[in-house]
Coordinates of N, CA and C in Angstrom, one line a residue:
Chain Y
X18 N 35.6 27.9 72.4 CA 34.8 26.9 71.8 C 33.7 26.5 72.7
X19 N 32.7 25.4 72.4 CA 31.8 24.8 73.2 C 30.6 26.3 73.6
X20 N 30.3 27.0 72.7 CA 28.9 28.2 73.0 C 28.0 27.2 72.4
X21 N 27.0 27.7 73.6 CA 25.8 27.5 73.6 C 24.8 28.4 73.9
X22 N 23.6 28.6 72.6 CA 22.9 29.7 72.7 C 21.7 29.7 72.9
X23 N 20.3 30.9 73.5 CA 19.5 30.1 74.0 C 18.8 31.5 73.8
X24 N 17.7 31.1 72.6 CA 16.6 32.3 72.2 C 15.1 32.0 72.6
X25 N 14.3 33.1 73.1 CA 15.0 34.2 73.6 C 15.6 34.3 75.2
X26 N 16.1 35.5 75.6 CA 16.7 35.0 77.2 C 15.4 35.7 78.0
X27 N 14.5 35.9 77.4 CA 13.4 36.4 78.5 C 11.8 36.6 77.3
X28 N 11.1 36.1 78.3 CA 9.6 35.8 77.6 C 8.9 36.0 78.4
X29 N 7.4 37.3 78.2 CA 6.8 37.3 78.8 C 5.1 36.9 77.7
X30 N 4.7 36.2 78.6 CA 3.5 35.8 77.8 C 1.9 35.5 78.5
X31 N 0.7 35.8 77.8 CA -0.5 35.5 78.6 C -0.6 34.1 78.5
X32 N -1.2 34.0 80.1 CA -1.8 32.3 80.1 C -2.5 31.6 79.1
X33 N -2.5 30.4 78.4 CA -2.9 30.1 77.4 C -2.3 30.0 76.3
X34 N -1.2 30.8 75.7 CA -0.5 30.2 75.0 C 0.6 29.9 74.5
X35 N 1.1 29.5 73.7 CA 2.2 28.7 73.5 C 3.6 29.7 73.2
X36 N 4.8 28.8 73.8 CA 6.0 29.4 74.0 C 7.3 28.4 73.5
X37 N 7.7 29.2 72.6 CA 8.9 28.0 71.9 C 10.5 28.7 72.4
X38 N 11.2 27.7 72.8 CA 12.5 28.6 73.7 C 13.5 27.4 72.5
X39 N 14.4 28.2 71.9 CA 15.6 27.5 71.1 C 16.9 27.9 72.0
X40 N 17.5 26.1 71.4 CA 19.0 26.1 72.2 C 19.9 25.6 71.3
X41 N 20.7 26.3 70.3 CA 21.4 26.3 69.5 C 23.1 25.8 70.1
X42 N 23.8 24.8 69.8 CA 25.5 24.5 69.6 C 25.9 25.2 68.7
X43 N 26.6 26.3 68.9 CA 27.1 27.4 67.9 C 28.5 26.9 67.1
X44 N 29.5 26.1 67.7 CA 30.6 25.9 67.3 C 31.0 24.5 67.4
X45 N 30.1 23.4 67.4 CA 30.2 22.1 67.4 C 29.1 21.2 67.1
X46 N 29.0 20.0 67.1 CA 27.5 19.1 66.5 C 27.3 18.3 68.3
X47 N 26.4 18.5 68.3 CA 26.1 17.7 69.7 C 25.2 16.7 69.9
X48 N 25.3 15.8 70.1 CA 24.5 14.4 70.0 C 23.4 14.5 70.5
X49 N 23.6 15.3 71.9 CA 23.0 15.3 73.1 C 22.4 16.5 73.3
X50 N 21.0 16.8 73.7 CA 20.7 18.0 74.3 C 19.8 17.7 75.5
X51 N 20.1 18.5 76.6 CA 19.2 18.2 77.7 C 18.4 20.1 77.9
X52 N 17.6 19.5 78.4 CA 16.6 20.6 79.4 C 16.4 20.2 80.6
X53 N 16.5 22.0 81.4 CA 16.6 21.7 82.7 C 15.3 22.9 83.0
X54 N 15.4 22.8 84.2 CA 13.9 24.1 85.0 C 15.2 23.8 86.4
X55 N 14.8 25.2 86.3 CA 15.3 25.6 87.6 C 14.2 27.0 88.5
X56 N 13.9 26.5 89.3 CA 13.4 27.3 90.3 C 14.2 28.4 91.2
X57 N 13.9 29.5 91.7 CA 14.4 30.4 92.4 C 15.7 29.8 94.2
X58 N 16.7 30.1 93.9 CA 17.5 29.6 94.6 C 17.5 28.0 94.7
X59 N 16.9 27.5 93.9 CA 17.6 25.9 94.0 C 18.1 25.5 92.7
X60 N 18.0 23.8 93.0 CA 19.5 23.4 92.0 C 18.6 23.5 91.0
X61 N 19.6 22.7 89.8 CA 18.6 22.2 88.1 C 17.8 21.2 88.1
X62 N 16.6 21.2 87.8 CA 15.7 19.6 87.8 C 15.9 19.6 85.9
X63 N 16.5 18.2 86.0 CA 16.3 17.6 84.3 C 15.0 17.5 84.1
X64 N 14.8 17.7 82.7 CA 13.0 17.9 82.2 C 13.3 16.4 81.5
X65 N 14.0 16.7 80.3 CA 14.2 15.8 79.3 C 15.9 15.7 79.0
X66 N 15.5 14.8 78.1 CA 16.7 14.3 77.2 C 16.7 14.4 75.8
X67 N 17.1 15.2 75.3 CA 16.8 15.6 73.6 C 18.1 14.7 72.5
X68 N 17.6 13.6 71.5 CA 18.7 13.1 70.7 C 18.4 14.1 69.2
X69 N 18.8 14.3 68.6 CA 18.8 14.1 67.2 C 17.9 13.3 66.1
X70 N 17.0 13.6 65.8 CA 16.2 12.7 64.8 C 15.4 11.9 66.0
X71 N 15.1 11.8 66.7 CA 14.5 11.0 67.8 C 13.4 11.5 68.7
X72 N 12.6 10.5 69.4 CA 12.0 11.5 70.2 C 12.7 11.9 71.6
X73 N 12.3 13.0 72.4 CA 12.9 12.8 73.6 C 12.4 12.2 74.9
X74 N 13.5 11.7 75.4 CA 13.2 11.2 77.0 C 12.9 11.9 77.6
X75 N 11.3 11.8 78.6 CA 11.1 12.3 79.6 C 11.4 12.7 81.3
X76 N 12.0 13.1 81.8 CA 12.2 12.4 83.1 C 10.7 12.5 84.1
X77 N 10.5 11.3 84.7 CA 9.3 11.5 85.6 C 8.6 12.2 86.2
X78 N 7.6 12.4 85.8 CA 6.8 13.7 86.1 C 6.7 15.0 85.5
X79 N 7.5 15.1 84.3 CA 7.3 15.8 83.6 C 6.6 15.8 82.1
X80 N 5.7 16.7 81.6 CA 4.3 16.1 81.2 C 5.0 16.4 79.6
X81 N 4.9 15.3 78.7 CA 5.3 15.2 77.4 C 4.7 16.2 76.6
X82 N 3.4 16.2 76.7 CA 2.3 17.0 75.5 C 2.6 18.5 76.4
X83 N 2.9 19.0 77.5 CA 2.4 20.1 77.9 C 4.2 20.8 77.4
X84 N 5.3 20.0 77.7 CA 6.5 20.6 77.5 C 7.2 19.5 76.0
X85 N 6.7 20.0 74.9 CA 6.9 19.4 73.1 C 8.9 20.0 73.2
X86 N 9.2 19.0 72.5 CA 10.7 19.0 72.4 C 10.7 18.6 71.1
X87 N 11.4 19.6 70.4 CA 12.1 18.7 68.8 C 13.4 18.9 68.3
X88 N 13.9 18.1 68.4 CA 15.6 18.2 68.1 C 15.7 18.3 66.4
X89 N 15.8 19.1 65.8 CA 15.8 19.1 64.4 C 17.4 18.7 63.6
X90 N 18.1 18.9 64.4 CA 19.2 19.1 64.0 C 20.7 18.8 64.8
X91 N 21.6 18.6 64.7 CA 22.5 18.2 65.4 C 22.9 19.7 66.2
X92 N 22.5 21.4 65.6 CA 22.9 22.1 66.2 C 21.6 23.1 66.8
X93 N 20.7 21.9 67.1 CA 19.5 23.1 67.3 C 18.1 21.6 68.2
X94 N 18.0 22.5 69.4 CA 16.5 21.6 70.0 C 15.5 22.6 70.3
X95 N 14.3 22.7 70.2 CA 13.5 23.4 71.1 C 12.2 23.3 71.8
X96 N 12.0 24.1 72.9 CA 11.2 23.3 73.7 C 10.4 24.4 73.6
X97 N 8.9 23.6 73.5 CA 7.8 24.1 73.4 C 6.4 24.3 74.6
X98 N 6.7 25.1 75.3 CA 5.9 25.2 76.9 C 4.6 25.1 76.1
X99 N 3.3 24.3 76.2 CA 2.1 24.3 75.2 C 1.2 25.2 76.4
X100 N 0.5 26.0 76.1 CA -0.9 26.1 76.8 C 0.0 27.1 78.4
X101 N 0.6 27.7 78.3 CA 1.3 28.5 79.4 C 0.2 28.4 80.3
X102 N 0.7 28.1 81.5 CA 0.2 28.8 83.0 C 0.8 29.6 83.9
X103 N 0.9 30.2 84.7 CA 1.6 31.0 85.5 C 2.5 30.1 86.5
X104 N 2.1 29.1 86.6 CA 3.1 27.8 87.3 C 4.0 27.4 86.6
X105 N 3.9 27.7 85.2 CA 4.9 26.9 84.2 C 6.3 28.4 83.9
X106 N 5.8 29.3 84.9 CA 7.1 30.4 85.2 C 8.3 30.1 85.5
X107 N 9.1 30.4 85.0 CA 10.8 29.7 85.7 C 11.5 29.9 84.4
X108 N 12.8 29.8 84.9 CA 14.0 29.7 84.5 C 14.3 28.2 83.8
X109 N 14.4 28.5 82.1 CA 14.5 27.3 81.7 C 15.8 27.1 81.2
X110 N 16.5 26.2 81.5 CA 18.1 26.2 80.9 C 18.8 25.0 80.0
X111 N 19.2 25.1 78.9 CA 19.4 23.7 77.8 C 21.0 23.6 77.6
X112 N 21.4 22.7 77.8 CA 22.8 22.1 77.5 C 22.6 21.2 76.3
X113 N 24.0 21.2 75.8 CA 24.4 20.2 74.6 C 25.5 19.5 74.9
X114 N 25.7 18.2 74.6 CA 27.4 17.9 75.3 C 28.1 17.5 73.9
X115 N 29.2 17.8 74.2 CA 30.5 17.7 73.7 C 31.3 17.2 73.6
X116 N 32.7 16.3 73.1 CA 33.3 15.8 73.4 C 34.9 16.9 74.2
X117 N 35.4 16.4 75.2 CA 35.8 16.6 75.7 C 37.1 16.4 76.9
X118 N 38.1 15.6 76.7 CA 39.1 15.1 77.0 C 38.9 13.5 76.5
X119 N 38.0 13.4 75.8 CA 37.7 11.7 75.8 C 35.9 11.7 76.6
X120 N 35.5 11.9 77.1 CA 34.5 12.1 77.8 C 33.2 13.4 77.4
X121 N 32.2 13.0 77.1 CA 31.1 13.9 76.8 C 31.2 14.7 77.9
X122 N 31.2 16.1 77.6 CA 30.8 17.0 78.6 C 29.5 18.0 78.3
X123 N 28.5 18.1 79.3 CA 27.7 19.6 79.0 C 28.2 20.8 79.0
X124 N 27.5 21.5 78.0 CA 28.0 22.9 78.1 C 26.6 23.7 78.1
X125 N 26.2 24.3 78.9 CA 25.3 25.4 79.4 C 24.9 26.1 78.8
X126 N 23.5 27.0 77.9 CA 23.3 27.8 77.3 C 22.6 29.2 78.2
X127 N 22.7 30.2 78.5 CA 22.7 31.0 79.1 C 21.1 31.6 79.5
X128 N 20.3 30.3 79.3 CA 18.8 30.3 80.4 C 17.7 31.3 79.2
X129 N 16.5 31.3 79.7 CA 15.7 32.0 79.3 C 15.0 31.9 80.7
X130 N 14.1 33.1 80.9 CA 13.1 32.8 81.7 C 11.5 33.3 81.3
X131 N 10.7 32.5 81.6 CA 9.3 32.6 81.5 C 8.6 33.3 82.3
X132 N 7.6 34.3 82.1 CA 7.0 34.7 82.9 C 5.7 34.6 82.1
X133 N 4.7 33.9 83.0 CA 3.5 33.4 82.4 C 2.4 34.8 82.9
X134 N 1.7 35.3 82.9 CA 0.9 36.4 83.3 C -0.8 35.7 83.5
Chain F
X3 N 21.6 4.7 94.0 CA 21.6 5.8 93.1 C 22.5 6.8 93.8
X4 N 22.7 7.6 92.4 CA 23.9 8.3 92.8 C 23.4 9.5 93.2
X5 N 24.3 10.3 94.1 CA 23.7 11.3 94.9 C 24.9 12.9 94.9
X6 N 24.7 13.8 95.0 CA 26.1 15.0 95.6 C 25.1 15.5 96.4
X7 N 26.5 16.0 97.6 CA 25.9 16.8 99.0 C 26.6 17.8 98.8
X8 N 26.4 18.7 98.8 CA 26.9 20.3 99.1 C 26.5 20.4 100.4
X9 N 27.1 20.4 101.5 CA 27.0 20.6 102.7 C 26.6 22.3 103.3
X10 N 27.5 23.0 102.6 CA 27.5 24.4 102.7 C 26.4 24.7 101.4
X11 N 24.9 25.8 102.8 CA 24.2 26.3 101.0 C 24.4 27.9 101.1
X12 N 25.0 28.1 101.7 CA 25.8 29.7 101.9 C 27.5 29.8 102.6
X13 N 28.0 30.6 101.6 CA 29.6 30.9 102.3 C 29.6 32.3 101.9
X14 N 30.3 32.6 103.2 CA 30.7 34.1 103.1 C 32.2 34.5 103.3
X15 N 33.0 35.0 102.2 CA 34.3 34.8 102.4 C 34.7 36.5 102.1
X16 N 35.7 36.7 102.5 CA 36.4 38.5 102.2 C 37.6 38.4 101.1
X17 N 37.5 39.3 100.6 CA 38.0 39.5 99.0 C 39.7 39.3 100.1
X18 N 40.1 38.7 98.5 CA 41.6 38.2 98.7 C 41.8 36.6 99.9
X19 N 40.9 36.6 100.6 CA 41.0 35.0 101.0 C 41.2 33.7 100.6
X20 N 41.3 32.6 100.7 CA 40.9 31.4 100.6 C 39.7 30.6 101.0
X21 N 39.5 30.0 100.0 CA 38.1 29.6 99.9 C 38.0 28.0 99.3
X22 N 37.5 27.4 100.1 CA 36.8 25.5 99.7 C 35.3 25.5 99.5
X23 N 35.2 25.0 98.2 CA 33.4 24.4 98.6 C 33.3 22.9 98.7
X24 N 33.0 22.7 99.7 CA 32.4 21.1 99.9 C 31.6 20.1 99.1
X25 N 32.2 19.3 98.6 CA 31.4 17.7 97.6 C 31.6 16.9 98.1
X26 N 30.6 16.0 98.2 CA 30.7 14.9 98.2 C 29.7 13.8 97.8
X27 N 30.0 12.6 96.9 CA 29.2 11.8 95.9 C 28.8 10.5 96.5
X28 N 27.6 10.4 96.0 CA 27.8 8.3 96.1 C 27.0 8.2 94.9
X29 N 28.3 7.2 94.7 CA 28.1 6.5 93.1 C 29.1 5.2 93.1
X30 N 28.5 4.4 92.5 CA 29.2 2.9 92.7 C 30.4 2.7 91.6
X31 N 30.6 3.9 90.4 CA 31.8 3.2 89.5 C 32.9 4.5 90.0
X32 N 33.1 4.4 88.7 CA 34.5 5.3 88.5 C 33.5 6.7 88.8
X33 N 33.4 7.9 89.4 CA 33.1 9.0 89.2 C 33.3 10.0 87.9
X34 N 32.7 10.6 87.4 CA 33.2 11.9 86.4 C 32.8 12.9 86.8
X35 N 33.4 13.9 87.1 CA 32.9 15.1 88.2 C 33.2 16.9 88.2
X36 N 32.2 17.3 88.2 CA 32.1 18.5 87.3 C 31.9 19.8 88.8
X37 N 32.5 20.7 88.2 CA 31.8 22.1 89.1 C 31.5 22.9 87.9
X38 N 30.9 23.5 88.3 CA 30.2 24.4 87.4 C 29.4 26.0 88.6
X39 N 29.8 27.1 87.8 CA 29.5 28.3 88.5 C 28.3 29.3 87.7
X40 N 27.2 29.7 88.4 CA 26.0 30.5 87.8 C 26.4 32.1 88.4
X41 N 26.4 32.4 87.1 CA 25.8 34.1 88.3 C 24.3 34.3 88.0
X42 N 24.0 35.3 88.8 CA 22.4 35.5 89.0 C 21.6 35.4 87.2
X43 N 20.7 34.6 87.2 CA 20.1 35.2 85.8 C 20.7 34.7 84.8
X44 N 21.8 33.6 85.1 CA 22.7 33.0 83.9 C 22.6 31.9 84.1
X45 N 23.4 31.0 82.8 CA 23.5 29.8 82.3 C 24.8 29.4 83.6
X46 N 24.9 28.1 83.4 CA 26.4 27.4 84.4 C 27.6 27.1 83.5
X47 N 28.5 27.8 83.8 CA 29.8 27.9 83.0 C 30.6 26.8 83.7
X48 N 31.1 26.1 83.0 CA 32.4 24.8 83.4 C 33.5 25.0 84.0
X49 N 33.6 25.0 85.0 CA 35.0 25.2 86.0 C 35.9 24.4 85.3
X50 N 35.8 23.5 85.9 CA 36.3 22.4 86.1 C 35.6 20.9 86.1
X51 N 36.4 19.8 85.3 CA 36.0 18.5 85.5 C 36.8 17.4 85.7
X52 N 36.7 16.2 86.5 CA 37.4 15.4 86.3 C 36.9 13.9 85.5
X53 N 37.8 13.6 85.2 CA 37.7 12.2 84.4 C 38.5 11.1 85.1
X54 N 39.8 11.2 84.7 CA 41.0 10.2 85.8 C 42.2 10.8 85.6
X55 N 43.3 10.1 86.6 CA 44.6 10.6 86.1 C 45.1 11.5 87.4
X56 N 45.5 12.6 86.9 CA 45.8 13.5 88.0 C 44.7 14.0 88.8
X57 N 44.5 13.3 89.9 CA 43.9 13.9 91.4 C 43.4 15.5 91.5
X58 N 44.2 16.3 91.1 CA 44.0 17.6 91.2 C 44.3 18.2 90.2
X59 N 42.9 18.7 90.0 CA 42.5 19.3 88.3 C 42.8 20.8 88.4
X60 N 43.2 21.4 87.6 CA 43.1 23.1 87.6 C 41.8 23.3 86.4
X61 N 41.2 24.5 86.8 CA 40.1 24.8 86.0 C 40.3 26.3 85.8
X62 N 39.4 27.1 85.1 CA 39.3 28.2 84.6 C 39.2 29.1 85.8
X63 N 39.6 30.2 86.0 CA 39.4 31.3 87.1 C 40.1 31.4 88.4
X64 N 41.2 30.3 87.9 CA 42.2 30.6 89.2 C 41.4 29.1 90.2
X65 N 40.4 28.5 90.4 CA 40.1 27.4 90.5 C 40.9 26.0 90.3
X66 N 40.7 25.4 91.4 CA 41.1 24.1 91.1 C 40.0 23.2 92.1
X67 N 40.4 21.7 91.8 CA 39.3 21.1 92.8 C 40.8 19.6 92.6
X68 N 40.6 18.5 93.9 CA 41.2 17.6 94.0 C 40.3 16.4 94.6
X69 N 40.0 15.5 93.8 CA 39.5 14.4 94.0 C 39.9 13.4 94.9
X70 N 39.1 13.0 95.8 CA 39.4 12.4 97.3 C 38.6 10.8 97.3
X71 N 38.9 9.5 96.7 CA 38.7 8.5 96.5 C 37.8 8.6 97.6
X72 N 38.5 8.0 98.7 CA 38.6 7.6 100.4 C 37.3 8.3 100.7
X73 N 37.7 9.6 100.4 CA 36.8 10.4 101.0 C 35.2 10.8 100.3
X74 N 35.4 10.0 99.0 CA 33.9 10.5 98.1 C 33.7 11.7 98.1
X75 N 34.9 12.6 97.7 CA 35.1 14.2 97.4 C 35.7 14.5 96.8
X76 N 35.3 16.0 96.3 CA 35.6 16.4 95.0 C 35.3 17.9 95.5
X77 N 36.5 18.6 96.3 CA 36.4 20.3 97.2 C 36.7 20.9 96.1
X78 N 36.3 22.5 96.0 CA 36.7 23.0 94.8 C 37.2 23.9 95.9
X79 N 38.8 24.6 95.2 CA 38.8 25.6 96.0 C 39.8 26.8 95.5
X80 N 40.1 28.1 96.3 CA 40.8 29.0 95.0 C 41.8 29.5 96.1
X81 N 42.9 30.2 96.1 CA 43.7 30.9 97.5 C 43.3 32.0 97.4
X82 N 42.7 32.6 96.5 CA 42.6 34.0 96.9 C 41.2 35.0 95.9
X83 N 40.0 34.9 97.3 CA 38.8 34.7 95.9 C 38.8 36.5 95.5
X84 N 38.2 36.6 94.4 CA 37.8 37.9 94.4 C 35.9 38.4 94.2
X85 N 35.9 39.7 94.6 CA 34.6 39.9 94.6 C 33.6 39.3 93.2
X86 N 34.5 39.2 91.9 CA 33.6 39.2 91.1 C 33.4 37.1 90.9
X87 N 34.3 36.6 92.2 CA 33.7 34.9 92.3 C 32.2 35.1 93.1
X88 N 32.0 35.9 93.3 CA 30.6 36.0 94.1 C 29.7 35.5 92.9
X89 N 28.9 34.1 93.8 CA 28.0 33.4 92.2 C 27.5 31.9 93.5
X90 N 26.8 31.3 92.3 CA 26.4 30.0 92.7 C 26.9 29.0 92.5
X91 N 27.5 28.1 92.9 CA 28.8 26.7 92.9 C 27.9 25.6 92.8
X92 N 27.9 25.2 91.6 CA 27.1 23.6 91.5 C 28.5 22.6 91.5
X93 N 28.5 21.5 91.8 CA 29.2 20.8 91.7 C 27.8 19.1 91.0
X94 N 28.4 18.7 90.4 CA 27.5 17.5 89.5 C 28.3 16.2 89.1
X95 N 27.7 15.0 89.3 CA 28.6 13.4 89.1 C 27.8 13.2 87.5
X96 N 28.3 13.2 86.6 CA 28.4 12.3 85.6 C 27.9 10.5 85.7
X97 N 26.0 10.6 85.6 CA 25.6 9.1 85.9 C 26.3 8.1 85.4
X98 N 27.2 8.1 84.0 CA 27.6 7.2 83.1 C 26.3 6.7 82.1
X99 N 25.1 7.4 82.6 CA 23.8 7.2 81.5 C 23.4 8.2 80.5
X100 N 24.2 8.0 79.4 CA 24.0 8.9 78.1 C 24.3 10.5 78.5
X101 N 25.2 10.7 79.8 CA 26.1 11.2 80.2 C 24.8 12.4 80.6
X102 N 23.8 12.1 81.2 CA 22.9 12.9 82.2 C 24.1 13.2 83.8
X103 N 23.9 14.3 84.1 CA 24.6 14.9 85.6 C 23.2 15.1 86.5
X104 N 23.9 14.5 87.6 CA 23.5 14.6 89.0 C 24.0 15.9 89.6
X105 N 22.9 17.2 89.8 CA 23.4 18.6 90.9 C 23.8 18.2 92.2
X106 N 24.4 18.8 92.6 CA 23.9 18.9 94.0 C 23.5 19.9 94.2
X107 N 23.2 20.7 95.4 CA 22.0 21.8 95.9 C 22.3 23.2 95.5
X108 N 23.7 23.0 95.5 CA 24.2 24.4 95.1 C 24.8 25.7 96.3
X109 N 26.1 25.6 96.6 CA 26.7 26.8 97.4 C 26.7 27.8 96.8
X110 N 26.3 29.2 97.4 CA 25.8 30.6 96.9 C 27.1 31.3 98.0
X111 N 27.9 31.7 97.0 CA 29.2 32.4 97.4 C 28.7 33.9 97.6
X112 N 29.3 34.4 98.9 CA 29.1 36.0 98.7 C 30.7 36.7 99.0
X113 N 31.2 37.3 98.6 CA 32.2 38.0 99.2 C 32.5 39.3 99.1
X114 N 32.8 39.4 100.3 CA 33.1 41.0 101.4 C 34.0 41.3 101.2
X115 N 34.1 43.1 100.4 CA 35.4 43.8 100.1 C 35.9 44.2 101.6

């Protein structure tokens, strides 16, 4: 139980335009969906906070209009890179949490990565 | 604010060994505390978590980890790794805010047949 899926797992695309990455809860409803960026040998940086019917939380410094998030659904969020640049390359990774002994837990969806050209 | 140190950002261990990865948190309530393992090019699969109760959690893969109040740690560790634990070791605290995790830096496991 607890899959988490994440279309597509590799995107290559010219600078300028737009890139939509989906992170599907395949076997559960999840309240919660987060996005992360992860860079080459380091940890996860949270982007956002995705609810359900809502808009999402930003974490600071991370630009609202350039990275569009829409949670449509209790088993589906997706994030929308607007206007690609070659800086906006990386490894993007989305969790959904779960209940879990009593306690929400994340469960990990298996990344996509960006390559902006 | 709450913090994890992964002390070690490389270990190098020989197949069939024993193996610890180093945590340690600061956070002011109760901790909730997660390891989690990436291989290259992948998502982070759930070892192991703690919540309360028993001190020392068993997790998926022959893994366990034992929570150290005193010590604001949370070691993960296995008696006997094998080549295919070769991966990256996040260990993460549970802020208690709408249940966002804190990384730490991440130990990059290699092991030698």
């Amino acid at each position: 139980g607890a899959v988490v899926s994440q279309h597509p797992s590799r995107v290559i695309c010219k600078s300028g335009t737009s890139v939509k990455i989906e992170c599907r809860s395949l076997d559960f409803q999840a309240t919660t969906m987060f996005w992360y960026r992860q860079f080459p040998k380091q940890s996860l940086m949270l982007m956002a906070t995705s609810n359900e019917g809502s808009k999402a939380t930003y974490e600071q410094g991370v630009e609202k209009d350039k990275f569009l998030i829409n949670h449509a659904s209790l088993t589906l969020s997706t994030l929308t890179v607007t206007s690609a640049h070659p800086e906006d390359s990386s490894f993007y990774i989305c969790s959904a949490t779960g209940l879990a002994g009593g306690r929400e837990t994340q469960y990990f969806g298996p990344g996509t990565r960006l390559l902006v050209l | 604010a709450q913090s994890v140190t992964q002390p070690d950002i490389h270990i190098t261990v020989s197949e069939g060994a024993s193996l610890e990865l180093r945590c340690n948190y600061s956070y002011g309530a109760t901790p909730y505390l997660f390891w989690y393992v990436q291989s290259p090019g992948q998502g982070l699969q759930l070892l192991l978590k703690y919540f309360s109760g028993d001190t020392l959690v068993q997790g998926i893969k022959g893994f366990e980890a034992e929570f150290k109040r005193s010590q604001s740690s949370f070691n993960l560790r296995k008696p006997s790794v094998h080549w295919s634990d070769a991966a990256e070791y996040f260990c993460a605290v549970d802020t208690g805010t709408a249940s966002k995790l804190t990384f730490g830096t991440g130990t990059r496991l290699q092991v030698t047949l």
